[in-house]
């Protein structure tokens, strides 16, 4: 489905990003993974893709940094010559009620999730415009649509990603570039593993499908959005949450 395509997946070393990188590679894309600091996880994902016969490279890059992301995009363009697909997936949580939320926890979550998405799009913008083709997929969250107690920082960032997605979709549509957001619910990754069993049980009880989602299920949706089959979909926010927020 993605034969010959070149893709960047931020946060591609673990969890949802890792599953997207692997699924893209299985579908014929070459993948550049960006990760924050866990080199072992990044290397493991690269090796898994290579073992499948795919092409993968990894870059340590802090998506919060305008400079760092600029240099990394330039390096990737040198290796791949082009980028067809950008997935902005890198994200963190720093949960607490507003009453106790520290300023640095608000800033860090906004800088990673929202500013990181802006940085990557900004540095690939003119490349994709000149190419007159491209797919941008931003990973938001149902918390950005419905809000979530204890996640004022995260929900703000994820809601911001939706506004960013729609604005970029409008700007780039005439260049045949689509920009969509995926809003996952509860997906089984390191991010949700750190929640207490009690919170997880309560969440699963609320989900009509009565289970958490798997990263591979999000990856299949991302692969569809990245493919030619999704050429007439732009500015959309697609929930994948087992029916949690119908
Ligand atoms: P995860 O397992 O914690 O993985 C996070 C990934 O982001 C890692 O690859 C990490 O790299 C990378 N990352 C974090 N900060 C970074 C930075 N400053 N610069 C570059 N890379 C950075 O998370 P996940 O659950 O797969 O979540 C992926 C995305 O889906 C996030 O945007 C998250 O908000 C969103 N999401 C997740 C869920 C869920 O239930 N899991 C639900 C809704 C939305 P290192 O390994 O090097 O740290």
GROMACS .gro file of C-alpha atoms and ligand atoms in nm:
model
  294
    1UNK     CA    1   0.000   0.000   0.000
    2UNK     CA    2   0.298   0.235   0.062
    3UNK     CA    3   0.553   0.096  -0.182
    4UNK     CA    4   0.834   0.342  -0.253
    5UNK     CA    5   0.710   0.594   0.004
    6UNK     CA    6   0.944   0.761   0.255
    7UNK     CA    7   0.806   0.822   0.602
    8UNK     CA    8   0.904   0.993   0.925
    9UNK     CA    9   0.747   0.868   1.249
   10UNK     CA   10   0.823   1.069   1.563
   11UNK     CA   11   0.822   0.861   1.880
   12UNK     CA   12   0.870   0.565   1.648
   13UNK     CA   13   1.078   0.366   1.894
   14UNK     CA   14   0.803   0.248   2.129
   15UNK     CA   15   0.428   0.196   2.162
   16UNK     CA   16   0.196   0.333   1.895
   17UNK     CA   17   0.479   0.494   1.694
   18UNK     CA   18   0.673   0.169   1.684
   19UNK     CA   19   0.364  -0.018   1.560
   20UNK     CA   20   0.308   0.248   1.291
   21UNK     CA   21   0.671   0.231   1.177
   22UNK     CA   22   0.654  -0.149   1.149
   23UNK     CA   23   0.319  -0.147   0.969
   24UNK     CA   24   0.443   0.120   0.724
   25UNK     CA   25   0.754  -0.092   0.654
   26UNK     CA   26   0.542  -0.405   0.604
   27UNK     CA   27   0.350  -0.205   0.343
   28UNK     CA   28   0.668  -0.109   0.157
   29UNK     CA   29   0.765   0.231   0.302
   30UNK     CA   30   1.114   0.330   0.416
   31UNK     CA   31   1.093   0.470   0.767
   32UNK     CA   32   1.295   0.724   0.967
   33UNK     CA   33   1.219   0.697   1.337
   34UNK     CA   34   1.268   0.985   1.574
   35UNK     CA   35   1.304   0.907   1.944
   36UNK     CA   36   1.374   1.106   2.260
   37UNK     CA   37   1.643   0.919   2.451
   38UNK     CA   38   1.583   0.545   2.465
   39UNK     CA   39   1.837   0.431   2.204
   40UNK     CA   40   1.792   0.060   2.285
   41UNK     CA   41   1.421   0.069   2.201
   42UNK     CA   42   1.491   0.264   1.880
   43UNK     CA   43   1.761   0.017   1.772
   44UNK     CA   44   1.532  -0.277   1.846
   45UNK     CA   45   1.258  -0.130   1.626
   46UNK     CA   46   1.505  -0.058   1.345
   47UNK     CA   47   1.634  -0.416   1.364
   48UNK     CA   48   1.282  -0.557   1.362
   49UNK     CA   49   1.201  -0.361   1.045
   50UNK     CA   50   1.524  -0.470   0.878
   51UNK     CA   51   1.452  -0.833   0.972
   52UNK     CA   52   1.122  -0.795   0.785
   53UNK     CA   53   1.320  -0.682   0.479
   54UNK     CA   54   1.234  -0.315   0.525
   55UNK     CA   55   1.448   0.001   0.533
   56UNK     CA   56   1.471   0.193   0.862
   57UNK     CA   57   1.696   0.451   1.024
   58UNK     CA   58   1.665   0.617   1.364
   59UNK     CA   59   1.749   0.965   1.492
   60UNK     CA   60   1.775   1.087   1.848
   61UNK     CA   61   1.602   1.425   1.838
   62UNK     CA   62   1.406   1.624   2.092
   63UNK     CA   63   1.087   1.724   1.910
   64UNK     CA   64   1.051   2.016   2.155
   65UNK     CA   65   1.350   2.183   1.993
   66UNK     CA   66   1.302   2.390   1.677
   67UNK     CA   67   1.675   2.363   1.594
   68UNK     CA   68   1.709   1.994   1.666
   69UNK     CA   69   1.405   1.904   1.453
   70UNK     CA   70   1.530   2.131   1.170
   71UNK     CA   71   1.869   1.955   1.162
   72UNK     CA   72   1.711   1.610   1.182
   73UNK     CA   73   1.468   1.679   0.897
   74UNK     CA   74   1.762   1.801   0.685
   75UNK     CA   75   1.957   1.484   0.763
   76UNK     CA   76   1.661   1.262   0.676
   77UNK     CA   77   1.609   1.448   0.347
   78UNK     CA   78   1.976   1.386   0.263
   79UNK     CA   79   1.928   1.010   0.313
   80UNK     CA   80   1.579   0.966   0.164
   81UNK     CA   81   1.584   1.256  -0.091
   82UNK     CA   82   1.213   1.306  -0.016
   83UNK     CA   83   0.953   1.263   0.256
   84UNK     CA   84   0.602   1.157   0.157
   85UNK     CA   85   0.453   1.083   0.499
   86UNK     CA   86   0.498   1.256   0.834
   87UNK     CA   87   0.348   1.103   1.149
   88UNK     CA   88   0.363   1.328   1.455
   89UNK     CA   89   0.326   1.075   1.732
   90UNK     CA   90   0.587   1.165   1.998
   91UNK     CA   91   0.405   1.246   2.318
   92UNK     CA   92   0.422   1.246   2.695
   93UNK     CA   93   0.189   1.280   2.992
   94UNK     CA   94   0.249   1.459   3.324
   95UNK     CA   95  -0.087   1.404   3.491
   96UNK     CA   96  -0.218   1.583   3.797
   97UNK     CA   97  -0.523   1.783   3.897
   98UNK     CA   98  -0.506   2.155   3.814
   99UNK     CA   99  -0.480   2.227   4.186
  100UNK     CA  100  -0.132   2.073   4.195
  101UNK     CA  101  -0.017   2.106   3.834
  102UNK     CA  102   0.333   2.247   3.813
  103UNK     CA  103   0.415   2.510   3.554
  104UNK     CA  104   0.698   2.295   3.415
  105UNK     CA  105   0.461   1.999   3.371
  106UNK     CA  106   0.222   2.218   3.174
  107UNK     CA  107   0.504   2.356   2.958
  108UNK     CA  108   0.674   2.024   2.892
  109UNK     CA  109   0.355   1.852   2.781
  110UNK     CA  110   0.262   2.145   2.551
  111UNK     CA  111   0.617   2.166   2.414
  112UNK     CA  112   0.645   1.796   2.336
  113UNK     CA  113   0.296   1.717   2.209
  114UNK     CA  114   0.189   2.043   2.040
  115UNK     CA  115   0.505   2.243   1.969
  116UNK     CA  116   0.679   1.921   1.859
  117UNK     CA  117   0.404   1.867   1.601
  118UNK     CA  118   0.436   2.228   1.484
  119UNK     CA  119   0.817   2.197   1.458
  120UNK     CA  120   0.806   1.889   1.238
  121UNK     CA  121   0.535   2.022   1.006
  122UNK     CA  122   0.711   2.359   0.981
  123UNK     CA  123   1.040   2.203   0.869
  124UNK     CA  124   0.877   1.976   0.610
  125UNK     CA  125   0.623   2.232   0.488
  126UNK     CA  126   0.806   2.376   0.188
  127UNK     CA  127   0.946   2.035   0.090
  128UNK     CA  128   0.597   1.887   0.074
  129UNK     CA  129   0.458   2.198  -0.099
  130UNK     CA  130   0.718   2.171  -0.376
  131UNK     CA  131   0.654   1.799  -0.404
  132UNK     CA  132   0.280   1.868  -0.448
  133UNK     CA  133   0.203   1.549  -0.260
  134UNK     CA  134   0.212   1.437   0.100
  135UNK     CA  135   0.038   1.294   0.401
  136UNK     CA  136   0.055   1.440   0.751
  137UNK     CA  137  -0.094   1.237   1.035
  138UNK     CA  138  -0.102   1.386   1.385
  139UNK     CA  139  -0.170   1.172   1.690
  140UNK     CA  140  -0.416   1.356   1.912
  141UNK     CA  141  -0.628   1.186   2.179
  142UNK     CA  142  -0.989   1.155   2.290
  143UNK     CA  143  -0.870   1.367   2.587
  144UNK     CA  144  -0.830   1.653   2.339
  145UNK     CA  145  -1.195   1.615   2.232
  146UNK     CA  146  -1.372   1.539   2.557
  147UNK     CA  147  -1.123   1.670   2.819
  148UNK     CA  148  -1.006   1.454   3.108
  149UNK     CA  149  -0.977   1.530   3.479
  150UNK     CA  150  -0.609   1.524   3.576
  151UNK     CA  151  -0.494   1.597   3.221
  152UNK     CA  152  -0.550   1.972   3.170
  153UNK     CA  153  -0.202   2.003   3.016
  154UNK     CA  154  -0.234   1.695   2.794
  155UNK     CA  155  -0.593   1.771   2.686
  156UNK     CA  156  -0.492   2.128   2.595
  157UNK     CA  157  -0.203   2.000   2.383
  158UNK     CA  158  -0.417   1.735   2.213
  159UNK     CA  159  -0.699   1.985   2.144
  160UNK     CA  160  -0.435   2.221   2.003
  161UNK     CA  161  -0.319   1.947   1.768
  162UNK     CA  162  -0.673   1.927   1.629
  163UNK     CA  163  -0.676   2.301   1.551
  164UNK     CA  164  -0.330   2.275   1.399
  165UNK     CA  165  -0.439   1.977   1.188
  166UNK     CA  166  -0.742   2.156   1.044
  167UNK     CA  167  -0.549   2.476   0.970
  168UNK     CA  168  -0.267   2.290   0.794
  169UNK     CA  169  -0.523   2.079   0.605
  170UNK     CA  170  -0.682   2.400   0.471
  171UNK     CA  171  -0.346   2.556   0.380
  172UNK     CA  172  -0.208   2.253   0.200
  173UNK     CA  173  -0.513   2.098   0.032
  174UNK     CA  174  -0.452   2.275  -0.299
  175UNK     CA  175  -0.106   2.112  -0.307
  176UNK     CA  176  -0.258   1.765  -0.281
  177UNK     CA  177  -0.134   1.725   0.076
  178UNK     CA  178  -0.371   1.584   0.336
  179UNK     CA  179  -0.347   1.644   0.709
  180UNK     CA  180  -0.554   1.438   0.951
  181UNK     CA  181  -0.557   1.358   1.321
  182UNK     CA  182  -0.608   1.026   1.493
  183UNK     CA  183  -0.761   1.040   1.840
  184UNK     CA  184  -0.695   0.714   2.025
  185UNK     CA  185  -0.872   0.615   2.344
  186UNK     CA  186  -0.701   0.371   2.584
  187UNK     CA  187  -0.423   0.190   2.397
  188UNK     CA  188  -0.196  -0.063   2.566
  189UNK     CA  189   0.154   0.092   2.575
  190UNK     CA  190   0.414   0.205   2.832
  191UNK     CA  191   0.211   0.528   2.864
  192UNK     CA  192  -0.097   0.346   2.994
  193UNK     CA  193   0.097   0.067   3.172
  194UNK     CA  194   0.193   0.320   3.437
  195UNK     CA  195  -0.172   0.382   3.531
  196UNK     CA  196  -0.290   0.200   3.843
  197UNK     CA  197  -0.485  -0.128   3.793
  198UNK     CA  198  -0.785   0.043   3.954
  199UNK     CA  199  -0.787   0.327   3.697
  200UNK     CA  200  -0.740   0.080   3.412
  201UNK     CA  201  -1.026  -0.142   3.531
  202UNK     CA  202  -1.255   0.161   3.563
  203UNK     CA  203  -1.159   0.277   3.213
  204UNK     CA  204  -1.223  -0.064   3.058
  205UNK     CA  205  -1.563  -0.077   3.228
  206UNK     CA  206  -1.653   0.247   3.044
  207UNK     CA  207  -1.542   0.120   2.702
  208UNK     CA  208  -1.829  -0.043   2.508
  209UNK     CA  209  -1.586  -0.295   2.350
  210UNK     CA  210  -1.464  -0.382   2.704
  211UNK     CA  211  -1.092  -0.385   2.629
  212UNK     CA  212  -0.798  -0.156   2.565
  213UNK     CA  213  -0.690  -0.104   2.204
  214UNK     CA  214  -0.364  -0.240   2.067
  215UNK     CA  215  -0.096  -0.020   1.903
  216UNK     CA  216  -0.127  -0.235   1.589
  217UNK     CA  217  -0.493  -0.132   1.553
  218UNK     CA  218  -0.392   0.236   1.550
  219UNK     CA  219  -0.113   0.151   1.305
  220UNK     CA  220  -0.357   0.003   1.055
  221UNK     CA  221  -0.563   0.325   1.062
  222UNK     CA  222  -0.248   0.536   1.015
  223UNK     CA  223  -0.146   0.317   0.721
  224UNK     CA  224  -0.483   0.367   0.556
  225UNK     CA  225  -0.461   0.747   0.605
  226UNK     CA  226  -0.108   0.744   0.461
  227UNK     CA  227  -0.214   0.547   0.153
  228UNK     CA  228  -0.357   0.657  -0.182
  229UNK     CA  229  -0.691   0.508  -0.069
  230UNK     CA  230  -0.736   0.803   0.169
  231UNK     CA  231  -0.669   1.076  -0.088
  232UNK     CA  232  -1.006   1.248  -0.037
  233UNK     CA  233  -0.989   1.264   0.344
  234UNK     CA  234  -0.839   1.576   0.498
  235UNK     CA  235  -0.889   1.786   0.812
  236UNK     CA  236  -1.053   1.490   0.985
  237UNK     CA  237  -1.019   1.372   1.343
  238UNK     CA  238  -1.073   0.997   1.357
  239UNK     CA  239  -1.137   0.841   1.696
  240UNK     CA  240  -1.018   0.486   1.766
  241UNK     CA  241  -1.145   0.420   2.116
  242UNK     CA  242  -1.362   0.106   2.127
  243UNK     CA  243  -1.672   0.325   2.126
  244UNK     CA  244  -1.578   0.524   2.438
  245UNK     CA  245  -1.689   0.861   2.300
  246UNK     CA  246  -1.967   0.798   2.047
  247LIG     P1  247   0.494   0.576   2.467
  247LIG     O1  248   0.482   0.427   2.462
  247LIG     O2  249   0.524   0.640   2.598
  247LIG     O3  250   0.603   0.622   2.357
  247LIG     C1  251   0.631   0.758   2.342
  247LIG     C2  252   0.726   0.779   2.227
  247LIG     O4  253   0.749   0.920   2.212
  247LIG     C3  254   0.863   0.716   2.250
  247LIG     O5  255   0.911   0.668   2.127
  247LIG     C4  256   0.947   0.834   2.300
  247LIG     O6  257   1.087   0.820   2.275
  247LIG     C5  258   0.891   0.947   2.216
  247LIG     N1  259   0.916   1.078   2.274
  247LIG     C6  260   0.873   1.128   2.394
  247LIG     N2  261   0.919   1.253   2.412
  247LIG     C7  262   0.994   1.284   2.303
  247LIG     C8  263   1.069   1.398   2.263
  247LIG     N3  264   1.076   1.509   2.340
  247LIG     N4  265   1.134   1.394   2.144
  247LIG     C9  266   1.128   1.285   2.067
  247LIG     N5  267   1.057   1.173   2.097
  247LIG    C10  268   0.993   1.173   2.215
  247LIG     O7  269   0.360   0.645   2.416
  247LIG     P2  270   0.236   0.586   2.331
  247LIG     O8  271   0.134   0.539   2.426
  247LIG     O9  272   0.285   0.498   2.223
  247LIG    O10  273   0.180   0.723   2.270
  247LIG    C11  274   0.211   0.767   2.140
  247LIG    C12  275   0.123   0.885   2.105
  247LIG    O11  276  -0.014   0.848   2.113
  247LIG    C13  277   0.139   1.003   2.203
  247LIG    O12  278   0.129   1.125   2.133
  247LIG    C14  279   0.022   0.987   2.296
  247LIG    O13  280  -0.014   1.108   2.356
  247LIG    C15  281  -0.082   0.935   2.200
  247LIG     N6  282  -0.191   0.865   2.266
  247LIG    C16  283  -0.168   0.751   2.337
  247LIG    C17  284  -0.274   0.687   2.399
  247LIG    C18  285  -0.257   0.561   2.478
  247LIG    O14  286  -0.354   0.516   2.538
  247LIG     N7  287  -0.140   0.500   2.480
  247LIG    C19  288  -0.404   0.739   2.386
  247LIG    C20  289  -0.423   0.855   2.313
  247LIG    C21  290  -0.317   0.917   2.251
  247LIG     P3  291   1.184   0.753   2.388
  247LIG    O15  292   1.151   0.610   2.393
  247LIG    O16  293   1.322   0.777   2.339
  247LIG    O17  294   1.152   0.824   2.514
   0.00000   0.00000   0.00000
